[in-house]
Tab-separated table of C-alpha atoms in Angstrom:
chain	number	residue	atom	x	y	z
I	69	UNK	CA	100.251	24.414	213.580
I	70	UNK	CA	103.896	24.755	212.675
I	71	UNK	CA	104.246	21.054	211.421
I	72	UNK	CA	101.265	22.246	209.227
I	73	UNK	CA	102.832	25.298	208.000
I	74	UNK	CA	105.932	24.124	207.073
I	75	UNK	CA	104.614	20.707	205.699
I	76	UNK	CA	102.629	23.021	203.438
I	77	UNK	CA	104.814	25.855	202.771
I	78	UNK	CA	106.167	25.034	199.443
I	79	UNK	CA	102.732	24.378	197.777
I	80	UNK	CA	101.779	28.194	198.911
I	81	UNK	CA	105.029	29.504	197.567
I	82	UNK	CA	105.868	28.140	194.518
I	83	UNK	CA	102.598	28.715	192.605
I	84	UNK	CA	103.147	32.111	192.499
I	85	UNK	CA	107.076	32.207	191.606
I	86	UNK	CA	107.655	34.046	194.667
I	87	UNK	CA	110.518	31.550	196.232
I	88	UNK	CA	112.876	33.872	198.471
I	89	UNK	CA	109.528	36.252	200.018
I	90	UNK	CA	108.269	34.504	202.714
I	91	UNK	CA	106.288	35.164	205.689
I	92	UNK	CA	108.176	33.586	208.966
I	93	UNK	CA	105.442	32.287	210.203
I	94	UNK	CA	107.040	29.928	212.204
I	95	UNK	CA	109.076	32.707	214.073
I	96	UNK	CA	106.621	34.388	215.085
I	97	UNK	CA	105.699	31.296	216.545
I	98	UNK	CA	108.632	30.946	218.179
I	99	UNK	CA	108.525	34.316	219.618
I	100	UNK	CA	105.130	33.822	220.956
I	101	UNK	CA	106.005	30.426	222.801
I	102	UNK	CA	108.691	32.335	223.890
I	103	UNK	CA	106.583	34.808	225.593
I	104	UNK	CA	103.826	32.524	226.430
I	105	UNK	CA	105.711	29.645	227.538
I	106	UNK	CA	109.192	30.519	228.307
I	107	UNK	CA	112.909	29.856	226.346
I	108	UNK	CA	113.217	26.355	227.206
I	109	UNK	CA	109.677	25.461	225.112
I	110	UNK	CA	110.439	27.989	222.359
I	111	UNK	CA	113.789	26.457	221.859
I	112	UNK	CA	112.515	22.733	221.585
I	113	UNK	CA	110.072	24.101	219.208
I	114	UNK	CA	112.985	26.101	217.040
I	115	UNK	CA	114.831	22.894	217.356
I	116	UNK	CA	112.455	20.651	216.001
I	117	UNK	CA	111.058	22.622	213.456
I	118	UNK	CA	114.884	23.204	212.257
I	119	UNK	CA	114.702	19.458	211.863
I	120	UNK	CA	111.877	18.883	210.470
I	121	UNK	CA	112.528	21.361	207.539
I	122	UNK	CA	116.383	19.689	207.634
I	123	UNK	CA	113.935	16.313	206.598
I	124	UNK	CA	111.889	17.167	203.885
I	125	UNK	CA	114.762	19.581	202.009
I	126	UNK	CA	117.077	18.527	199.920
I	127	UNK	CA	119.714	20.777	200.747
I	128	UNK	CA	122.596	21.367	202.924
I	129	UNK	CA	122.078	19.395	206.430
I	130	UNK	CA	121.352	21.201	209.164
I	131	UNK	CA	121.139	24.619	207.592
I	132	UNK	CA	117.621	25.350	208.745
I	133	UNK	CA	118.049	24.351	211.982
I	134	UNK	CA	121.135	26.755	212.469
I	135	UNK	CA	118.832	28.723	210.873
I	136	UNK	CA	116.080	28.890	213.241
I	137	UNK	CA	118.198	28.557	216.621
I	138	UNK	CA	119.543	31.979	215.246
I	139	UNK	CA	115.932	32.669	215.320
I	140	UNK	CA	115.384	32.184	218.683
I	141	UNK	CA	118.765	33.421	219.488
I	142	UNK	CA	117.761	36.770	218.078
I	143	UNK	CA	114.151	36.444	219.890
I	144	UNK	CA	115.817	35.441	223.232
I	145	UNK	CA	118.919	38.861	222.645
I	146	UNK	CA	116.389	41.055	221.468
I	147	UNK	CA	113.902	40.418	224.278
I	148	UNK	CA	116.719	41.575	226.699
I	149	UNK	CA	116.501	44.911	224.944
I	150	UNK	CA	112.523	45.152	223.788
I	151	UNK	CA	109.320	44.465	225.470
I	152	UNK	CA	108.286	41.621	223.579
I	153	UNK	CA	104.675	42.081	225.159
I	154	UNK	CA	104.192	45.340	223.655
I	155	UNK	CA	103.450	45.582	220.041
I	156	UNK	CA	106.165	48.001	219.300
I	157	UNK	CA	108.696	45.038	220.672
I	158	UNK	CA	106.937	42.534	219.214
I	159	UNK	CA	107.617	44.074	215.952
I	160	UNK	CA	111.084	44.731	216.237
I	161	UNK	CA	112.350	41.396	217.898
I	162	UNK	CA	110.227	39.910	215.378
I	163	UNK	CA	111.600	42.202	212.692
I	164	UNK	CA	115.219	41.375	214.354
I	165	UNK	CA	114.964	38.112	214.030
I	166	UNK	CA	114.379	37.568	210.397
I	167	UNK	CA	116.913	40.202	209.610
I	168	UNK	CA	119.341	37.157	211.403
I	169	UNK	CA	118.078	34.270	209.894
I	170	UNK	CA	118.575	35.529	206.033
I	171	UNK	CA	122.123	36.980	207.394
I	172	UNK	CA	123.083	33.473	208.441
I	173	UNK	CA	121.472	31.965	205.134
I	174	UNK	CA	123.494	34.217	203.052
I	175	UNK	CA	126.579	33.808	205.357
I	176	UNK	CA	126.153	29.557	205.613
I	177	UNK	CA	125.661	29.449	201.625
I	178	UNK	CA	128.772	32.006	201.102
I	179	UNK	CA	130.737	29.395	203.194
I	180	UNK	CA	129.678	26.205	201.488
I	181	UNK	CA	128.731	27.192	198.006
I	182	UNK	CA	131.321	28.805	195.623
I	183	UNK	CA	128.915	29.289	192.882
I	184	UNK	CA	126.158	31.644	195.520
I	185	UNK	CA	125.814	34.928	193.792
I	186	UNK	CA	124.116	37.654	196.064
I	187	UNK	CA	121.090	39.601	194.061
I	188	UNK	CA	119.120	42.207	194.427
I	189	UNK	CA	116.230	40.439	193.616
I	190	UNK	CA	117.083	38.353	197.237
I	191	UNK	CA	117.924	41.598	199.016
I	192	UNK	CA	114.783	43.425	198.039
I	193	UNK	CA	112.523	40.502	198.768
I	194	UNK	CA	114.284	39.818	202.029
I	195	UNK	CA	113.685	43.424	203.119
I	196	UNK	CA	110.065	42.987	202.167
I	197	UNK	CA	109.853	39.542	204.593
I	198	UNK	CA	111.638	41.524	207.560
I	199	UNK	CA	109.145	44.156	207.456
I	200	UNK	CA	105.675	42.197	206.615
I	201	UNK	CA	106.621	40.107	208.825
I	202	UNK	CA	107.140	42.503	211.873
I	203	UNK	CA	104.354	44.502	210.579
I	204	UNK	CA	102.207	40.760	210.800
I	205	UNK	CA	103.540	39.739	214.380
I	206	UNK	CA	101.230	41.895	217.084
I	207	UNK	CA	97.990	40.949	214.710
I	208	UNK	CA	98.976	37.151	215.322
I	209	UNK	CA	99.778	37.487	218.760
I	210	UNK	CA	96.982	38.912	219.443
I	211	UNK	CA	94.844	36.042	217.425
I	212	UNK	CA	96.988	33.739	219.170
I	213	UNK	CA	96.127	34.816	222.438
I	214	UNK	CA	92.077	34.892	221.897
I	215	UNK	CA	92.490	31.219	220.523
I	216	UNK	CA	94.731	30.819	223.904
I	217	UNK	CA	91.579	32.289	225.871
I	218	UNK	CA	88.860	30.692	224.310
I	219	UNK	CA	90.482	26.988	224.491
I	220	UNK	CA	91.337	28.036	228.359
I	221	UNK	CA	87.832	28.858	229.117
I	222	UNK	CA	86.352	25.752	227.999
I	223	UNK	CA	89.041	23.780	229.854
I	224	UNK	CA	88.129	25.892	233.150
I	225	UNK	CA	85.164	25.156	234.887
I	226	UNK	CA	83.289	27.766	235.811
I	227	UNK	CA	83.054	28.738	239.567
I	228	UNK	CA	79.292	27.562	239.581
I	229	UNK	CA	80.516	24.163	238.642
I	230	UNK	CA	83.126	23.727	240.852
I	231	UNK	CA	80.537	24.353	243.736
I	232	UNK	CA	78.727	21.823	242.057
């Protein structure tokens, strides 16, 4: 699903001149292999999506996958401090974590760009993304978690058929 999303990303964006807004869809992901899963599966996944993205931009090498290990990063700090299975955590580790990946973005370009100029217009629509997408995260977990269940009950046989 997150090969999907980000293959696709650009042709969801772009039509409506939105650009900077975004929905992290793939941290939320993150966060809920993290929970589900554990750090070590979460980070392969932050990894290789980093990667991935690092492919098919043409931008600065390896800026999205700093970008997304401070993703888990903030996921793996924050869930020191937060419940991440309660909602309320969900939404501010979440929340937390986008708030450090457009930090790093703006700090990464500052460093390698002389010519980055710092808007409102990216300030405002990063502020937007932290909170839809906190606001976003227990709704998908919880849709993540019924697709979890209903794939694990057709994989488990019921205890008739293990009798059987």
């Amino acid at each position: 699903m997150g090969v999907l999303f980000t293959l696709l990303k650009g042709v969801w964006i772009n039509p409506w001149s939105v650009g900077v807004f975004d929905i992290g869809l793939l941290t939320i992901l993150i966060a809920y292999l993290f929970l589900s899963f554990g750090g070590t599966q979460a980070l392969a996944f932050a990894l290789g999506q980093g990667f991935l993205i690092d492919i098919f931009s043409g931008g600065l090498h390896g800026l999205f996958t700093a970008l997304y290990l401070c993703v888990f990063g903030g996921i793996f700090l924050g869930s020191r401090f937060f419940n991440l299975q309660a909602p309320k955590g969900q939404i501010v580790i979440v929340s937390l974590a986008i708030f450090l990946k457009n930090s790093m973005l703006i700090v990464i370009l500052a460093l390698f760009s002389h010519s980055i100029v710092l808007s409102m217009l990216f300030l405002r629509a990063s502020a937007v993304s932290i909170i839809a997408t906190g606001l976003i995260a227990p709704i998908l977990f919880s849709l993540f978690n019924r697709l979890r269940d209903a794939t694990g009950e057709e994989a488990t046989p019921s205890p008739e058929e293990i009798q059987e």
